[in-house]
Every structure is written in structure tokens, then in C-alpha cells.
Amino acid sequence: SAVISQKPSRDICQRGTSLTIQCQVDSQVTMMFWYRQQPGQSLTLIATANQGSEATYESGFVIDKFPISRPNLTFSTLTVSNMSPEDSSIYLCSDGGGMNTEAFFGQGTRLTVV
Amino acid sequence: AQTVTQSQPEMSVQEAETVTLSCTYDTSENNYYLFWYKQPPSRQMILVIRQEAYKQQNATENRFSVNFQKAAKSFSLKISDSQLGDTAMYFCAFMKRQRIQGAQKLVFGQGTRLTINP
């Protein structure tokens, strides 16, 4: 089973600032997935990150707002830019399951924008 | 596009009772996986059980079992002998199966908040 370390676990940020969330996987994975979970809601995919290429964003999410880096096969970051209170959510990264089909998740980052 | 629907926003049962959570989905795919994930207050997503669509036999993991009805596109979760530690949000999720195994995105239902009362 994969272990994904995500940090920070929580943060309170001022509107207009940016926060970068990091995910470290204990094994190499081809793709990483970033999800947003708004308060009391389900998980919605933000983007899929491949190593060495630009991330693929889902409808409603744009690179300028959620830039993603994937410098190698074990690490990825998601930045939430120019934050507003509407960005207050839990953000989770996942390895997507790979060969085993079971997807493992980071512990999540609870972001509050004030 | 795939959709997953959980029609029960909240459920509450007494400890040791059996509870069934409902999930329906819509897809034109023939090969896929279905999952139930548990999310306790710690926010960690924990896999409860998974079902491969090409397998007719329902998956079972200890106290957790599913009723998978492929034709009806239904995938319910039964928790037997419920315990206080089962209290959590439960999400039903869908994943396409690729011929070459690889990472795939999950499509989640809205979730069911399950409370087990002592």
C-alpha cells in the first residue's frame, strides 16, 4: 500500500494570498490527482498531474488559480492562488490507484480563508 | 460522463445493528470498479471495500459487504454488527477500468453521514 504524506494539515490564510500544498508518495506513481472537498460536500477532481507535462484540469478549474507542479514521480504540489473565502475547503491528493486500482489519499489539507 | 448518486444524506443506527447505504451510478462503460470509502473526522479517506464490475460475486470484507446489481447500476453497502468506530462519512465512487492498468480518477457520490449510537 502507498503512503502519501500531505502538508500542511491545516492553515488559515488571508484573502488575496496563496498557499502551496505538498504531497509526497513513498513510491513512484505515474499520475497524481488533486481533489477539492467543499464544506459538507463530496470530492471533486481539480486536475490530474503527470510528471514532465502540464496538468490536465477539469471543467471549472484553471491553471492560473490552481497551478500544479510535478517535478518527479514521488512529489507534487498544488497552489491555491489569490484566495477568497470561497476557496475554504479540504484539499486532498491521491495516487489514483495505479496497478492495484485502490486509490490512496493524503491526509488532506483543511484551508480556511479569512 | 459517469455520475454517482447517494440518496441518503444522513443515517443513524444503534450499535450492533445492521445498516445499508445506497448508491446508484450511471455509465456507458462496461469495465469499471466501484468503491466505498470511509472518511472519519480525521479527513483521511479509507477504503472500505471494492467491487470489480466483471465479477458477479459480491465483495465482502469482514462486517462489510456489497450488493452489486450491474443491470440496475446499483451498489449498496451493508455494515453488519455496526460499531461506534464506523461513524463517518461514506462515499461511493466509480473508476473506469483501463486495458492497461494505470491510475484513474475517481468519481464520487455526495456522501452519506453515518452515525452509530451507543
Short mmCIF file of C-alpha atoms in Angstrom, two decimals:
data_model
loop_
_atom_site.label_atom_id
_atom_site.label_comp_id
_atom_site.label_asym_id
_atom_site.label_seq_id
_atom_site.Cartn_x
_atom_site.Cartn_y
_atom_site.Cartn_z
CA SER A 1 0.00 0.00 0.00
CA ALA A 2 1.15 3.52 -0.75
CA VAL A 3 1.74 6.12 1.93
CA ILE A 4 1.08 9.70 0.93
CA SER A 5 2.27 12.49 3.20
CA GLN A 6 0.43 15.74 2.70
CA LYS A 7 1.19 19.06 4.30
CA PRO A 8 0.17 21.37 5.77
CA SER A 9 -2.68 19.56 7.51
CA ARG A 10 -4.48 22.85 8.01
CA ASP A 11 -3.98 26.55 7.53
CA ILE A 12 -5.80 29.81 7.97
CA CYS A 13 -4.92 32.32 5.27
CA GLN A 14 -5.72 35.90 4.42
CA ARG A 15 -7.69 36.60 1.28
CA GLY A 16 -5.56 37.56 -1.67
CA THR A 17 -2.64 35.37 -0.61
CA SER A 18 -1.55 31.97 -1.94
CA LEU A 19 -0.96 28.62 -0.28
CA THR A 20 1.08 25.72 -1.62
CA ILE A 21 0.13 22.20 -0.57
CA GLN A 22 2.67 19.40 -0.89
CA CYS A 23 2.21 15.67 -1.38
CA GLN A 24 5.00 13.13 -1.07
CA VAL A 25 4.42 9.50 -2.06
CA ASP A 26 6.60 6.68 -0.75
CA SER A 27 6.76 5.06 -4.18
CA GLN A 28 6.83 6.21 -7.78
CA VAL A 29 3.42 6.86 -9.31
CA THR A 30 2.62 7.86 -12.88
CA MET A 31 -0.13 10.30 -12.12
CA MET A 32 -1.33 12.20 -9.12
CA PHE A 33 -4.79 13.59 -8.61
CA TRP A 34 -5.86 16.68 -6.71
CA TYR A 35 -9.38 16.88 -5.26
CA ARG A 36 -11.32 19.61 -3.54
CA GLN A 37 -13.93 18.90 -0.88
CA GLN A 38 -16.03 21.94 -0.07
CA PRO A 39 -17.68 22.05 3.38
CA GLY A 40 -20.18 19.23 3.73
CA GLN A 41 -19.72 18.21 0.11
CA SER A 42 -18.21 15.39 -1.87
CA LEU A 43 -14.80 15.27 -3.51
CA THR A 44 -14.41 16.95 -6.88
CA LEU A 45 -11.38 16.43 -9.08
CA ILE A 46 -9.38 19.59 -9.72
CA ALA A 47 -6.67 18.24 -12.00
CA THR A 48 -4.50 15.30 -12.93
CA ALA A 49 -0.74 15.76 -12.76
CA ASN A 50 1.72 13.84 -14.93
CA GLN A 51 5.43 14.09 -14.46
CA GLY A 52 7.10 16.20 -17.09
CA SER A 53 3.96 17.63 -18.63
CA GLU A 54 1.33 20.20 -17.86
CA ALA A 55 -1.50 19.14 -15.60
CA THR A 56 -4.92 18.41 -17.05
CA TYR A 57 -7.66 20.48 -15.43
CA GLU A 58 -11.30 19.59 -15.02
CA SER A 59 -14.06 21.88 -16.14
CA GLY A 60 -14.36 24.84 -13.80
CA PHE A 61 -10.74 24.78 -12.68
CA VAL A 62 -7.95 26.78 -14.31
CA ILE A 63 -4.18 26.73 -14.12
CA ASP A 64 -3.87 30.36 -13.07
CA LYS A 65 -5.94 29.68 -9.97
CA PHE A 66 -4.60 26.20 -9.16
CA PRO A 67 -1.08 25.83 -10.56
CA ILE A 68 0.35 22.35 -10.10
CA SER A 69 3.92 21.13 -10.17
CA ARG A 70 5.09 17.55 -10.66
CA PRO A 71 8.89 17.61 -10.65
CA ASN A 72 9.30 13.85 -10.20
CA LEU A 73 7.33 10.63 -9.77
CA THR A 74 7.01 10.88 -5.98
CA PHE A 75 6.12 14.52 -5.39
CA SER A 76 3.53 17.11 -6.40
CA THR A 77 2.33 20.49 -5.23
CA LEU A 78 -0.95 22.34 -5.64
CA THR A 79 -1.07 26.10 -5.15
CA VAL A 80 -4.30 27.88 -4.36
CA SER A 81 -3.73 31.40 -5.69
CA ASN A 82 -5.29 34.74 -4.85
CA MET A 83 -7.50 33.08 -2.28
CA SER A 84 -11.02 34.12 -1.38
CA PRO A 85 -13.33 32.74 1.32
CA GLU A 86 -14.94 30.53 -1.36
CA ASP A 87 -11.66 28.59 -1.53
CA SER A 88 -12.15 27.39 2.03
CA SER A 89 -12.20 23.61 1.58
CA ILE A 90 -10.34 20.42 2.21
CA TYR A 91 -7.81 19.64 -0.49
CA LEU A 92 -6.66 16.05 -0.98
CA CYS A 93 -4.09 14.43 -3.20
CA SER A 94 -4.29 10.84 -4.43
CA ASP A 95 -2.15 8.41 -6.35
CA GLY A 96 -5.11 7.21 -8.37
CA GLY A 97 -4.54 3.55 -7.60
CA GLY A 98 -2.04 2.56 -10.24
CA MET A 99 -1.74 -1.16 -10.80
CA ASN A 100 -3.71 -2.11 -7.70
CA THR A 101 -6.75 0.03 -8.55
CA GLU A 102 -7.13 1.09 -4.94
CA ALA A 103 -6.51 4.82 -4.69
CA PHE A 104 -4.63 6.08 -1.66
CA PHE A 105 -5.05 9.57 -0.35
CA GLY A 106 -3.07 12.09 1.59
CA GLN A 107 -4.40 13.18 4.95
CA GLY A 108 -5.98 16.28 3.47
CA THR A 109 -5.36 20.00 3.99
CA ARG A 110 -8.11 21.98 5.65
CA LEU A 111 -7.89 25.50 4.28
CA THR A 112 -9.76 28.42 5.80
CA VAL A 113 -9.61 31.79 4.06
CA VAL A 114 -10.49 34.83 6.13
CA ALA B 1 -19.55 11.05 -18.27
CA GLN B 2 -20.13 9.00 -15.18
CA THR B 3 -22.32 10.06 -12.29
CA VAL B 4 -22.70 8.57 -8.83
CA THR B 5 -25.73 9.22 -6.64
CA GLN B 6 -26.16 8.60 -2.94
CA SER B 7 -29.72 9.42 -1.96
CA GLN B 8 -29.30 9.21 1.82
CA PRO B 9 -27.55 12.34 3.18
CA GLU B 10 -27.65 11.03 6.76
CA MET B 11 -28.34 7.78 8.57
CA SER B 12 -28.29 6.82 12.21
CA VAL B 13 -28.47 3.38 13.83
CA GLN B 14 -27.81 1.79 17.18
CA GLU B 15 -24.62 -0.05 17.87
CA ALA B 16 -24.70 -3.72 16.78
CA GLU B 17 -27.47 -3.10 14.26
CA THR B 18 -27.15 -3.67 10.55
CA VAL B 19 -27.30 -0.70 8.19
CA THR B 20 -27.41 -0.46 4.40
CA LEU B 21 -26.17 2.55 2.46
CA SER B 22 -27.47 3.06 -1.08
CA CYS B 23 -25.59 4.05 -4.20
CA THR B 24 -26.58 4.19 -7.84
CA TYR B 25 -24.44 5.17 -10.78
CA ASP B 26 -24.71 5.90 -14.43
CA THR B 27 -22.14 4.93 -17.03
CA SER B 28 -21.84 3.64 -20.56
CA GLU B 29 -18.65 1.77 -19.65
CA ASN B 30 -18.70 -1.99 -19.32
CA ASN B 31 -15.45 -2.40 -17.40
CA TYR B 32 -15.07 -0.46 -14.20
CA TYR B 33 -14.54 -0.60 -10.46
CA LEU B 34 -16.79 0.55 -7.66
CA PHE B 35 -15.61 1.53 -4.22
CA TRP B 36 -16.88 2.52 -0.84
CA TYR B 37 -14.61 4.92 1.03
CA LYS B 38 -14.98 5.99 4.63
CA GLN B 39 -13.98 9.46 5.83
CA PRO B 40 -13.91 9.89 9.62
CA PRO B 41 -13.48 13.34 11.20
CA SER B 42 -9.74 12.98 10.73
CA ARG B 43 -10.41 13.62 6.99
CA GLN B 44 -8.42 10.56 5.95
CA MET B 45 -10.04 8.65 3.09
CA ILE B 46 -10.07 4.95 3.94
CA LEU B 47 -11.03 2.22 1.50
CA VAL B 48 -13.80 0.04 2.91
CA ILE B 49 -14.47 -2.31 0.02
CA ARG B 50 -14.17 -2.53 -3.75
CA GLN B 51 -16.02 -4.39 -6.47
CA GLU B 52 -14.85 -5.23 -9.97
CA ALA B 53 -17.73 -4.91 -12.40
CA TYR B 54 -16.83 -8.05 -14.33
CA LYS B 55 -17.13 -10.17 -11.18
CA GLN B 56 -20.63 -11.36 -10.40
CA GLN B 57 -19.83 -12.31 -6.83
CA ASN B 58 -20.46 -9.58 -4.31
CA ALA B 59 -17.37 -8.39 -2.43
CA THR B 60 -17.13 -8.98 1.30
CA GLU B 61 -14.67 -7.64 3.87
CA ASN B 62 -15.40 -8.83 7.39
CA ARG B 63 -18.50 -6.91 8.55
CA PHE B 64 -18.80 -5.06 5.25
CA SER B 65 -20.47 -6.45 2.17
CA VAL B 66 -21.95 -5.06 -1.00
CA ASN B 67 -24.99 -5.82 -3.10
CA PHE B 68 -23.85 -5.17 -6.65
CA GLN B 69 -26.60 -5.14 -9.25
CA LYS B 70 -24.88 -4.35 -12.55
CA ALA B 71 -28.00 -4.22 -14.69
CA ALA B 72 -29.69 -1.87 -12.27
CA LYS B 73 -26.43 0.08 -11.75
CA SER B 74 -26.80 -0.23 -8.02
CA PHE B 75 -24.05 -0.72 -5.46
CA SER B 76 -25.21 -0.73 -1.83
CA LEU B 77 -23.03 -1.23 1.24
CA LYS B 78 -24.18 -3.32 4.19
CA ILE B 79 -22.49 -2.92 7.54
CA SER B 80 -23.26 -5.72 9.97
CA ASP B 81 -22.84 -5.55 13.74
CA SER B 82 -22.16 -1.82 13.49
CA GLN B 83 -19.59 -0.33 15.85
CA LEU B 84 -19.05 3.18 17.21
CA GLY B 85 -15.89 3.41 15.09
CA ASP B 86 -17.98 3.07 11.95
CA THR B 87 -19.26 6.60 12.49
CA ALA B 88 -18.05 8.55 9.45
CA MET B 89 -18.94 9.93 6.04
CA TYR B 90 -19.23 7.16 3.46
CA PHE B 91 -18.60 7.83 -0.19
CA CYS B 92 -19.46 5.60 -3.10
CA ALA B 93 -17.02 6.00 -6.00
CA PHE B 94 -16.61 4.89 -9.61
CA MET B 95 -13.42 4.27 -11.58
CA LYS B 96 -13.08 3.26 -15.22
CA ARG B 97 -11.01 0.14 -15.86
CA GLN B 98 -8.35 0.52 -18.49
CA ARG B 99 -6.98 -2.39 -20.53
CA ILE B 100 -3.52 -1.33 -19.41
CA GLN B 101 -3.70 -0.82 -15.68
CA GLY B 102 -2.96 2.68 -14.66
CA ALA B 103 -4.04 5.47 -12.41
CA GLN B 104 -7.54 6.69 -12.96
CA LYS B 105 -9.64 9.40 -11.44
CA LEU B 106 -12.49 8.60 -9.09
CA VAL B 107 -15.99 9.96 -9.44
CA PHE B 108 -17.62 10.29 -6.04
CA GLY B 109 -21.18 10.35 -4.83
CA GLN B 110 -22.43 13.05 -2.49
CA GLY B 111 -21.75 11.00 0.61
CA THR B 112 -23.83 9.60 3.48
CA ARG B 113 -23.13 10.71 7.02
CA LEU B 114 -23.50 7.60 9.18
CA THR B 115 -23.79 7.86 12.95
CA ILE B 116 -23.62 4.81 15.17
CA ASN B 117 -25.26 5.47 18.54
CA PRO B 118 -24.26 3.66 21.72
#
